[in-house]
Amino acid sequence: MLALTIAFRFLRSQPGQTALIIAGIGVGIAVQIFVGSLITSLQDDLVDSTVGSSAHITLLPEDDGEQISGDLAEEALRQPEVTTAIPVRRMSGLYVSGDQSTPLSITGGDPEDIDSVYGLSERIVDGEFALEDGQILVGTTFADGAATGIGDELELVLPNGEPASFTVAGIFDLGAAAANERLAFVDAGSVGDALGLGDDEYSAIEIQVADVFTSTEVAQRLESPGVEVVDWQAENQELLSGLAAQSGSSLMIQAFVLVAVALGIASTLAISAVQKTRQIGILKAMGMTDAAAGRIFLLQALILGVTGVAAGIGLGYLLIWGFSFAPVDFDVRPSPALIAISAAIGVAVALASSVIPSRSTSRVDPIEVIQGG
Amino acid sequence: MADVLVADSIEKIYGEGDTATRALEAVSFEVAEGEFASIVGQSGSGKSTLLNLLGLLDTPTSGAVTLAGQDTSGLSRRQRARLRSDTIGFVFQFHHLLPEFTVFENMTMPLRISGQKVGDAERKRVSELLELMGIGGLEKKNANQLSGGQKQRVAIGRALMKRPDIVLADEPTGNLDTANTDAVYELFRSINEELGTGFLIVTHDRGVAEMTDRILEVSDGKLVQDVRNDYV
Ligand SMILES: Nc1ncnc2c1ncn2[C@@H]1O[C@H](COP(=O)(O)OP(=O)(O)OP(=O)(O)O)[C@@H](O)[C@H]1O
Ligand SMILES: [Mg+2]
């Protein structure tokens, strides 16, 4: 195709200008990809550390001191979004050593159930994941403070004032110091005995959903009399509005980068169109139509856009790879959807910015060029 | 012989109102196939205007141009471009080659613009034309690596690529020295004789005009003289 050949030649005849604009588009797209991936990964990470290993929705008895039925877990599982719903029993315990006492929030439940929400079996750093009658799992921070290790007996004071003794079976790390200090897990029976609960009496139903952001909608559907529904999103409003603000400012940055890229391509093409006025006039004198002449600049924009975007994707991956050496404890994962969107927008912006030079090209009058020399 | 070009009382007025300039007034003449003619006249007399109208680069304010038997009055821009590129070869004072392309590519550009394939036959024609113009073997050279005389010859070759009925040349040697000027006119003459291509050449130079078979003189926008030189 002739217009394409001419477009290539025009670009090649000004290699510096061409390289600069490709670099410009490349840097723009790379920033786009990097900032976008960074923000998405950062937010995923934050959300994951907030609710990754805890309940997204918790069903509690409406009145203190009441209990709820384990049947509610079965019911919750009927919602398509719900992946896990487990009945648990909770109580507080006090670890006393000398004149120091440390409160523990003890969760009792079926080991498999507990594992499905908290992922404990993969977070045990010492000992093993086991919850036989009389066994307890504690966090790393607590274990350090209490100087207790695997197989040690742990004396706790329970809510009923009775002392109880548990054997430390494993020590976990949930990734947050507060959780590692306060949380402890035992079997359901131990809590039931200490609280004097019946077989189908539980403190709470802990629920996880496939997409954590659907929790509010699911929570609404789980409302029932006598039950208080706690949604993690409602509990973490500040975090969520912080994330929204962050997404907003990242979108702004990306929009400005795109505007800069568009202006760059538009001005380069406009300059190129002026520099090539003579050639366009000659081509028209030889019979080239206005439309075909305009197409030359459209194709130049397309070539610049596609090459620039390709360079930008490469550079974006390079930045993300470089970031993996930064001393932070999370990784930036490139998001294919984001890259596809950036690429599409980049090429579209390039094409859009060729409109003006294409138009001015179709207005070139061959006579003026020919008479003017 | 059939007429290639017919100008029927053409008039050209540039601009409107107070600033209007009448560049041509009631110009009528015919050019037959294979003629070797020149247009002379003072600077500003309307020679280029006339040539641009005859070559369909511009449209007359009134009157009609008939090209290769076709009345061009009612044609669209696109149709005129098409008819022009099929029947006319242009040579201007400035070579107007595309500096981004090689000699070969410049020569074949008119073919490619009209969507024709460039194959072995065209390759052969390019090399023959270059040979005829005394610059054989320059195909692969970049256009901007040539001397002024070489560029003008390539431009002439380009005008001949599509075997036009007539070549319209506007001061084709205006930028060349005497030796090159003579060479170009000899070239025109031999192309005219060998290929039967018609020529209509605008020139300031009476001496050059005397070498053609017919002299059309334009003065102040009017055709004031149309004489034939009788060669023996
Ligand atoms: N585009 C234009 N707009 C307005 N006036 C024009 C235009 N082109 C030419 N003219 C006028 O028309 C007249 C004829 O111009 P033209 O270029 O045809 O002269 P010419 O005989 O070719 O002169 P020269 O020998 O200097 O090339 C001049 O008075 C010129 O000023
Ligand atoms: Mg002139």
XYZ file of C-alpha atoms and ligand atoms in Angstrom:
637
model
C 0.000 0.000 0.000
C 1.495 3.262 -1.189
C 0.312 5.491 1.685
C 1.927 3.092 4.162
C 5.222 3.065 2.258
C 5.238 6.857 2.154
C 4.343 7.043 5.860
C 7.317 4.803 6.694
C 9.664 6.842 4.483
C 8.559 10.125 6.000
C 9.178 8.750 9.490
C 12.529 7.302 8.473
C 13.630 10.567 6.880
C 13.507 12.177 10.329
C 14.942 9.467 12.538
C 15.638 11.724 15.512
C 12.157 13.162 15.599
C 10.632 9.701 15.131
C 12.747 8.119 17.864
C 11.888 10.938 20.256
C 8.176 10.639 19.810
C 8.269 6.838 20.094
C 10.277 7.242 23.286
C 7.708 9.770 24.494
C 4.786 7.434 23.871
C 6.804 4.557 25.337
C 7.558 6.396 28.575
C 3.932 7.512 28.841
C 2.569 4.014 28.386
C 5.231 2.544 30.700
C 4.280 5.011 33.455
C 0.659 4.156 32.805
C 1.306 0.431 33.173
C 3.649 0.762 36.119
C 1.560 3.191 38.157
C -1.613 1.245 37.371
C -0.074 -2.106 38.301
C 1.564 -0.647 41.408
C -1.706 0.801 42.695
C -3.705 -2.330 41.874
C -1.143 -4.616 43.506
C -0.803 -2.333 46.512
C -4.547 -2.275 46.990
C -4.930 -6.016 46.473
C -2.207 -6.488 49.036
C -3.843 -4.155 51.540
C -7.237 -5.754 51.105
C -5.684 -9.190 51.343
C -3.870 -8.400 54.565
C -7.077 -6.884 55.935
C -9.488 -9.692 55.110
C -7.431 -12.373 53.392
C -7.354 -14.542 56.499
C -10.398 -13.498 58.427
C -14.137 -13.422 57.971
C -15.659 -11.129 55.364
C -19.064 -11.324 56.971
C -19.752 -12.334 60.566
C -23.152 -13.321 61.927
C -23.546 -12.562 65.622
C -26.435 -12.918 68.086
C -28.203 -9.574 68.373
C -28.056 -9.591 72.185
C -24.951 -10.139 74.266
C -24.954 -13.418 76.069
C -27.184 -15.069 73.447
C -25.943 -17.751 71.076
C -26.831 -18.586 67.495
C -27.493 -21.827 65.667
C -24.960 -23.566 63.459
C -27.756 -24.004 60.896
C -27.155 -20.390 59.837
C -23.826 -21.520 58.354
C -25.625 -24.043 56.139
C -28.040 -21.382 55.054
C -25.306 -18.894 54.256
C -23.579 -21.464 52.063
C -26.611 -21.459 49.809
C -25.657 -17.992 48.565
C -23.628 -18.501 45.367
C -20.925 -15.986 46.378
C -20.263 -17.654 49.711
C -17.248 -19.949 49.658
C -16.933 -20.670 53.369
C -19.312 -20.384 56.322
C -18.303 -21.845 59.653
C -19.812 -21.809 63.131
C -17.311 -20.797 65.840
C -17.315 -20.310 69.568
C -15.420 -17.440 71.087
C -14.282 -16.650 74.549
C -11.632 -14.594 76.197
C -8.845 -16.068 78.238
C -6.192 -14.500 80.412
C -2.628 -15.643 80.548
C -1.057 -14.674 83.841
C 2.660 -14.819 84.472
C 4.056 -13.174 87.588
C 2.463 -9.749 87.796
C 1.839 -9.590 84.031
C -1.329 -10.743 82.362
C -2.054 -11.033 78.643
C -5.609 -11.288 77.305
C -6.297 -13.772 74.511
C -9.241 -13.946 72.193
C -9.876 -17.637 71.857
C -11.770 -19.068 68.915
C -13.019 -22.614 69.097
C -14.139 -24.579 66.096
C -13.700 -27.562 63.877
C -10.036 -27.628 62.679
C -10.966 -27.860 58.999
C -13.480 -25.050 59.336
C -10.993 -22.821 61.080
C -8.378 -23.626 58.480
C -10.743 -22.676 55.664
C -11.129 -19.129 56.997
C -7.774 -18.440 58.597
C -5.561 -20.621 56.417
C -3.748 -21.671 59.569
C -2.251 -24.893 58.258
C -0.104 -22.819 55.900
C 0.780 -20.235 58.508
C 2.166 -22.516 61.192
C 5.809 -21.573 61.723
C 6.573 -24.008 64.536
C 4.907 -27.268 65.589
C 1.902 -28.452 63.628
C -1.664 -27.575 62.795
C -3.652 -29.723 65.222
C -6.678 -29.016 67.376
C -7.351 -32.089 69.467
C -9.174 -31.700 72.750
C -6.849 -29.711 75.043
C -4.560 -28.418 72.332
C -4.060 -24.722 71.532
C -2.541 -22.733 68.645
C -1.034 -19.340 69.505
C 0.629 -16.557 67.516
C 4.343 -15.819 67.262
C 4.173 -12.551 69.222
C 2.321 -14.146 72.091
C 4.657 -17.154 72.143
C 7.711 -14.865 72.350
C 6.178 -12.754 75.126
C 5.097 -15.755 77.167
C 8.334 -17.625 76.397
C 6.299 -20.664 75.565
C 7.142 -23.320 73.009
C 5.742 -26.437 71.363
C 4.537 -29.043 73.864
C 4.497 -26.573 76.772
C 1.482 -26.400 79.032
C -0.290 -23.038 78.922
C -2.302 -22.063 82.021
C -5.193 -19.723 81.230
C -7.952 -18.162 83.310
C -11.285 -18.569 81.511
C -14.359 -16.290 81.676
C -16.027 -18.526 84.207
C -13.066 -17.884 86.523
C -11.837 -21.464 86.223
C -8.227 -22.105 85.297
C -7.646 -24.308 82.311
C -4.545 -25.896 80.869
C -3.801 -26.339 77.168
C -0.867 -27.916 75.336
C 0.728 -25.655 72.700
C 0.487 -27.635 69.427
C 1.603 -24.990 66.987
C 2.650 -21.375 66.602
C 1.244 -19.344 63.713
C 2.088 -16.126 61.931
C -0.946 -14.360 60.461
C 1.142 -11.486 59.158
C -0.114 -8.860 61.605
C 1.379 -8.312 65.071
C -2.016 -7.671 66.710
C -3.395 -10.972 65.433
C -0.189 -12.801 66.392
C -0.465 -11.476 69.933
C -4.187 -11.748 70.648
C -5.595 -14.694 68.725
C -5.607 -18.278 69.867
C -7.434 -21.331 68.516
C -8.747 -24.368 70.352
C -11.270 -27.081 69.561
C -14.993 -26.257 69.701
C -15.646 -28.538 72.659
C -13.224 -26.764 74.968
C -14.972 -23.427 74.488
C -18.397 -25.058 74.700
C -17.498 -26.648 78.046
C -16.004 -23.442 79.437
C -19.071 -21.415 78.439
C -21.535 -24.177 79.240
C -22.983 -24.206 75.706
C -25.351 -26.727 74.171
C -24.525 -28.713 71.033
C -26.008 -26.209 68.555
C -25.020 -23.037 70.358
C -22.342 -20.908 68.745
C -20.955 -17.411 69.283
C -20.730 -16.503 65.605
C -20.860 -17.669 62.000
C -17.795 -16.583 60.043
C -18.300 -16.259 56.318
C -16.008 -15.728 53.331
C -17.117 -14.755 49.822
C -15.293 -15.269 46.517
C -14.989 -11.537 45.718
C -14.484 -9.565 48.919
C -16.182 -6.521 47.433
C -19.518 -8.334 47.081
C -19.720 -8.720 50.869
C -22.139 -5.813 51.420
C -24.645 -7.193 48.967
C -24.375 -10.709 50.390
C -24.584 -9.365 53.949
C -27.918 -7.733 53.119
C -29.293 -11.022 51.917
C -28.202 -12.751 55.129
C -30.194 -10.428 57.410
C -32.572 -12.336 59.648
C -34.321 -11.625 62.959
C -32.180 -11.922 66.052
C -28.966 -11.881 64.041
C -26.511 -9.054 63.695
C -24.668 -9.088 60.350
C -21.197 -7.536 60.351
C -19.729 -6.688 56.950
C -15.978 -6.093 56.661
C -16.534 -3.204 54.267
C -18.761 -1.425 56.751
C -16.123 -1.963 59.428
C -13.311 -0.657 57.208
C -14.848 2.469 55.706
C -11.694 4.503 56.205
C -9.482 1.991 54.493
C -11.909 1.752 51.584
C -12.304 5.485 51.099
C -8.505 5.746 51.275
C -8.259 3.156 48.497
C -10.873 4.983 46.433
C -8.983 8.261 46.808
C -5.784 6.493 45.793
C -7.457 4.986 42.706
C -8.825 8.391 41.825
C -5.469 10.130 42.006
C -3.818 7.327 40.060
C -6.474 7.730 37.345
C -5.742 11.463 37.261
C -2.021 10.820 36.840
C -2.769 8.381 34.045
C -5.136 10.802 32.336
C -2.529 13.588 32.438
C 0.118 11.260 31.071
C -2.229 10.420 28.193
C -2.894 14.085 27.511
C 0.867 14.709 27.430
C 1.340 11.788 25.040
C -1.486 13.040 22.809
C -0.029 16.557 22.698
C 3.380 15.110 21.893
C 2.145 13.045 18.967
C -0.131 15.809 17.700
C 2.629 18.419 17.693
C 5.171 16.094 16.093
C 2.727 15.131 13.381
C 1.726 18.748 12.839
C 5.394 19.679 12.397
C 5.907 16.715 10.104
C 2.859 17.721 8.044
C 4.312 21.202 7.594
C 7.745 19.819 6.725
C 6.187 17.507 4.138
C 3.838 20.046 2.546
C 6.003 20.118 -0.565
C 5.994 16.355 -0.939
C 2.237 16.228 -0.412
C 1.783 18.879 -3.116
C 3.972 16.902 -5.524
C 2.083 13.691 -4.809
C -1.213 15.450 -5.414
C 0.062 16.961 -8.663
C 0.825 13.383 -9.723
C -2.781 12.421 -9.048
C -2.890 11.398 -5.396
C -6.329 12.063 -3.899
C -6.862 14.258 -0.834
C -8.087 11.248 1.122
C -5.007 9.180 0.277
C -2.743 12.094 1.218
C -4.530 12.454 4.559
C -4.130 8.723 5.148
C -0.344 9.107 5.105
C -0.450 10.993 8.402
C -3.055 8.703 9.881
C -0.724 5.797 9.123
C 2.254 7.671 10.545
C 0.266 8.109 13.744
C -0.653 4.433 13.734
C 2.977 3.394 13.247
C 4.122 5.750 16.008
C 1.294 4.611 18.270
C 1.872 0.887 17.823
C 5.665 1.104 18.093
C 5.460 3.469 21.051
C 2.947 1.267 22.849
C 5.087 -1.836 22.232
C 8.140 -0.007 23.595
C 6.015 1.192 26.516
C 4.880 -2.320 27.425
C 8.491 -3.514 27.362
C 9.605 -0.597 29.494
C 6.645 -1.077 31.837
C 7.617 -4.707 32.465
C 11.208 -3.569 32.992
C 10.068 -1.073 35.647
C 7.949 -3.717 37.356
C 10.868 -6.134 37.276
C 13.152 -3.415 38.658
C 10.682 -2.771 41.429
C 10.973 -6.392 42.575
C 14.437 -5.456 43.894
C 13.049 -2.605 45.984
C 13.131 -3.274 49.722
C 9.374 -3.526 50.209
C 7.471 -6.628 51.176
C 5.053 -6.815 48.303
C 5.367 -7.473 44.589
C 3.928 -5.466 41.734
C 2.055 -7.830 39.447
C 1.460 -6.625 35.882
C -2.245 -6.692 35.139
C -2.983 -7.947 31.589
C -6.321 -6.124 31.500
C -4.652 -2.843 32.441
C -1.940 -3.365 29.820
C -4.516 -4.148 27.152
C -6.487 -1.023 28.072
C -3.350 1.153 28.113
C -2.303 -0.203 24.723
C -5.717 0.382 23.207
C -5.919 3.898 24.638
C -2.361 4.647 23.478
C -3.090 3.671 19.879
C -6.471 5.439 19.950
C -4.845 8.621 21.276
C -2.206 8.425 18.545
C -4.877 8.063 15.873
C -6.960 10.885 17.313
C -3.975 13.224 17.351
C -3.453 12.657 13.624
C -6.800 14.238 12.763
C -5.502 17.809 12.542
C -2.376 17.079 10.449
C -4.450 14.797 8.198
C -6.937 17.585 7.624
C -4.321 20.218 6.922
C -2.743 17.767 4.480
C -5.921 17.395 2.502
C -6.011 21.185 2.141
C -2.579 21.400 0.508
C -2.964 22.890 -2.997
C -0.515 21.363 -5.463
C -0.306 24.564 -7.537
C 1.033 26.609 -4.642
C 3.686 24.035 -3.960
C 4.675 23.718 -7.600
C 4.835 27.461 -8.261
C 6.601 28.097 -4.977
C 9.361 25.645 -5.784
C -4.304 14.789 -36.821
C -6.552 14.760 -33.753
C -6.215 17.494 -31.161
C -4.825 16.540 -27.787
C -5.626 19.842 -26.197
C -8.282 22.414 -26.995
C -8.561 25.721 -25.139
C -11.926 27.309 -25.890
C -11.998 31.030 -24.903
C -10.680 30.365 -21.453
C -10.581 33.115 -18.874
C -9.007 33.074 -15.444
C -9.690 35.636 -12.741
C -7.808 35.350 -9.452
C -9.503 36.729 -6.348
C -12.715 38.711 -6.095
C -13.891 42.313 -5.991
C -11.227 45.046 -5.795
C -8.333 42.627 -5.663
C -9.471 40.567 -8.641
C -6.761 40.000 -11.263
C -7.644 38.849 -14.742
C -4.706 36.600 -15.581
C -6.146 35.226 -18.838
C -8.738 36.505 -21.226
C -10.469 34.693 -24.113
C -7.608 32.364 -24.968
C -8.413 29.823 -27.672
C -6.117 27.423 -29.531
C -5.618 23.734 -30.294
C -2.601 21.488 -29.905
C -2.458 18.433 -32.161
C -0.949 15.052 -31.338
C 2.823 14.995 -31.390
C 3.258 18.767 -31.722
C 6.410 20.409 -30.403
C 5.310 23.886 -29.335
C 6.319 26.654 -26.982
C 4.592 29.429 -25.075
C 6.486 32.697 -24.657
C 5.641 35.960 -22.963
C 6.769 38.478 -20.393
C 6.872 37.711 -16.736
C 3.362 37.954 -15.332
C 1.734 37.604 -18.748
C -0.143 34.460 -17.720
C 1.973 31.576 -19.079
C 1.958 29.465 -15.924
C -1.706 30.174 -15.380
C -2.431 28.918 -18.870
C -0.353 25.789 -18.424
C -2.000 24.967 -15.080
C -5.427 25.295 -16.681
C -4.462 23.124 -19.637
C -2.996 20.557 -17.229
C -6.170 20.492 -15.101
C -4.255 21.599 -12.015
C -6.670 24.520 -11.892
C -10.108 25.326 -13.364
C -10.882 28.288 -15.654
C -13.290 31.002 -14.499
C -15.025 30.606 -17.846
C -14.394 28.732 -21.061
C -13.532 25.084 -21.506
C -10.491 22.857 -21.751
C -10.865 19.677 -23.786
C -8.215 17.075 -23.083
C -7.788 13.953 -25.223
C -11.234 14.546 -26.678
C -12.911 14.886 -23.283
C -14.562 18.119 -22.144
C -13.221 18.682 -18.634
C -15.716 21.333 -17.489
C -18.053 19.063 -15.549
C -15.421 16.752 -14.025
C -14.886 16.317 -10.291
C -11.491 16.921 -8.684
C -10.885 13.210 -8.586
C -11.871 12.675 -12.229
C -9.632 15.541 -13.313
C -6.718 14.096 -11.319
C -7.278 10.776 -13.033
C -7.524 12.207 -16.563
C -4.483 14.380 -15.897
C -2.315 11.536 -14.746
C -3.393 9.366 -17.689
C -2.759 11.898 -20.460
C -0.314 14.546 -19.259
C 3.263 14.576 -18.068
C 4.368 17.637 -16.104
C 7.837 19.118 -15.895
C 8.365 22.212 -13.773
C 11.134 24.693 -13.201
C 11.948 22.937 -9.958
C 12.419 19.220 -10.233
C 9.900 18.334 -7.483
C 11.359 14.935 -6.740
C 10.557 13.289 -3.424
C 13.822 13.403 -1.459
C 12.827 10.434 0.715
C 12.760 8.099 -2.281
C 15.212 6.649 -4.780
C 15.346 7.577 -8.453
C 13.508 4.362 -9.333
C 10.801 5.009 -6.759
C 10.373 8.597 -7.929
C 10.072 7.478 -11.532
C 7.435 4.856 -10.713
C 5.483 7.016 -8.240
C 2.868 8.146 -10.823
C 2.156 4.481 -11.631
C 1.798 3.546 -7.997
C -0.485 6.511 -7.303
C -2.851 5.321 -10.015
C -2.724 1.837 -8.532
C -0.653 0.182 -11.272
C 1.708 -2.677 -10.489
C 5.410 -2.072 -10.892
C 6.865 -5.159 -12.526
C 9.602 -6.181 -14.932
C 8.162 -4.180 -17.855
C 8.196 -1.004 -15.744
C 11.715 -1.725 -14.482
C 12.814 -2.023 -18.073
C 11.081 1.227 -19.015
C 12.775 3.092 -16.156
C 16.192 1.911 -17.227
C 15.478 2.734 -20.884
C 14.301 6.234 -20.029
C 17.303 6.851 -17.779
C 19.509 5.595 -20.585
C 17.772 7.886 -23.078
C 18.389 10.844 -20.761
C 22.034 9.951 -20.330
C 21.816 9.035 -16.665
C 21.569 5.251 -16.996
C 22.094 3.093 -13.904
C 21.095 5.705 -11.349
C 17.963 3.783 -10.259
C 19.078 3.031 -6.726
C 20.486 6.468 -5.956
C 18.560 8.593 -3.536
C 16.896 11.561 -5.235
C 18.653 14.109 -3.050
C 22.087 12.701 -3.933
C 21.795 13.886 -7.541
C 23.023 17.099 -9.180
C 20.487 19.708 -10.337
C 20.723 18.581 -13.967
C 20.337 14.920 -13.014
C 17.309 15.713 -10.858
C 15.629 17.590 -13.699
C 16.260 14.645 -16.007
C 14.734 12.240 -13.522
C 11.730 14.580 -13.284
C 11.418 14.487 -17.075
C 11.692 10.702 -16.996
C 8.963 10.584 -14.387
C 6.716 12.729 -16.614
C 7.209 10.192 -19.417
C 6.644 7.010 -17.389
C 2.932 6.740 -18.133
C 3.448 7.441 -21.870
C 1.516 10.720 -21.790
C -0.010 12.179 -24.946
C 1.586 15.496 -24.153
C 4.214 16.904 -21.806
C 3.508 20.321 -20.296
C 6.772 21.935 -19.222
C 6.934 25.215 -17.270
C 10.406 26.758 -17.577
C 11.943 23.282 -17.396
C 15.467 24.602 -17.714
C 15.036 27.705 -15.575
C 17.405 26.338 -12.971
C 19.948 24.785 -15.306
C 23.144 26.066 -16.925
C 23.442 26.454 -20.724
C 24.977 23.049 -21.315
C 22.233 21.316 -19.377
C 19.586 23.499 -21.004
C 20.702 22.470 -24.481
C 20.845 18.838 -23.435
C 17.304 18.948 -22.069
C 15.901 20.481 -25.288
C 17.720 17.934 -27.387
C 16.211 15.290 -25.157
C 12.712 16.724 -25.584
C 13.185 16.788 -29.300
C 14.393 13.209 -29.489
C 11.546 11.987 -27.270
C 9.140 13.862 -29.497
C 10.582 12.212 -32.562
C 11.091 8.721 -31.158
C 8.009 8.337 -28.975
C 5.665 10.776 -30.692
C 4.992 12.571 -27.411
C 3.636 16.101 -27.775
C 5.374 19.002 -25.976
C 4.119 22.393 -24.843
C 6.991 24.279 -23.273
C 6.756 27.581 -21.413
C 9.901 29.653 -21.710
C 11.253 33.191 -21.344
C 13.964 32.440 -23.776
C 13.232 33.456 -27.385
C 16.215 31.430 -28.528
C 14.749 28.304 -27.029
C 11.330 29.069 -28.501
C 12.870 29.414 -31.953
C 13.945 25.768 -31.713
C 10.316 24.591 -31.446
C 7.879 24.069 -34.318
C 5.266 26.535 -33.079
C 5.390 29.614 -30.879
C 2.361 30.834 -28.937
C 2.890 34.298 -27.496
C 0.942 35.479 -24.474
C 0.827 39.129 -23.509
C -1.176 40.583 -20.674
C -3.400 37.521 -20.460
C -4.175 37.383 -24.175
C -2.896 35.133 -26.918
C -1.354 37.655 -29.260
C 0.559 35.505 -31.708
C 0.540 31.904 -32.937
C 3.274 31.211 -35.503
C 4.737 28.063 -36.978
C 8.431 27.722 -37.681
C 8.925 25.976 -40.949
C 11.771 23.507 -40.720
C 13.227 22.011 -43.777
N -2.674 32.386 -7.173
C -2.759 33.630 -7.672
N -3.515 34.562 -7.077
C -3.628 35.808 -7.569
N -3.004 36.206 -8.676
C -2.230 35.334 -9.341
C -2.072 33.995 -8.869
N -1.238 33.345 -9.717
C -0.908 34.234 -10.669
N -1.503 35.409 -10.436
C -1.413 36.603 -11.279
O -1.770 36.249 -12.592
C -0.909 36.856 -13.524
C -0.237 35.809 -14.390
O 0.638 35.024 -13.582
P 1.469 33.813 -14.144
O 2.114 33.131 -13.008
O 0.607 33.009 -15.016
O 2.570 34.555 -15.016
P 3.777 33.945 -15.841
O 3.580 34.374 -17.224
O 3.916 32.526 -15.558
O 5.011 34.735 -15.224
P 6.516 34.244 -15.009
O 7.176 34.283 -16.331
O 7.077 35.239 -14.090
O 6.452 32.886 -14.424
C 0.070 37.691 -12.720
O -0.395 39.026 -12.718
C 0.016 37.117 -11.349
O 0.229 38.114 -10.400
Mg 5.358 31.243 -14.626
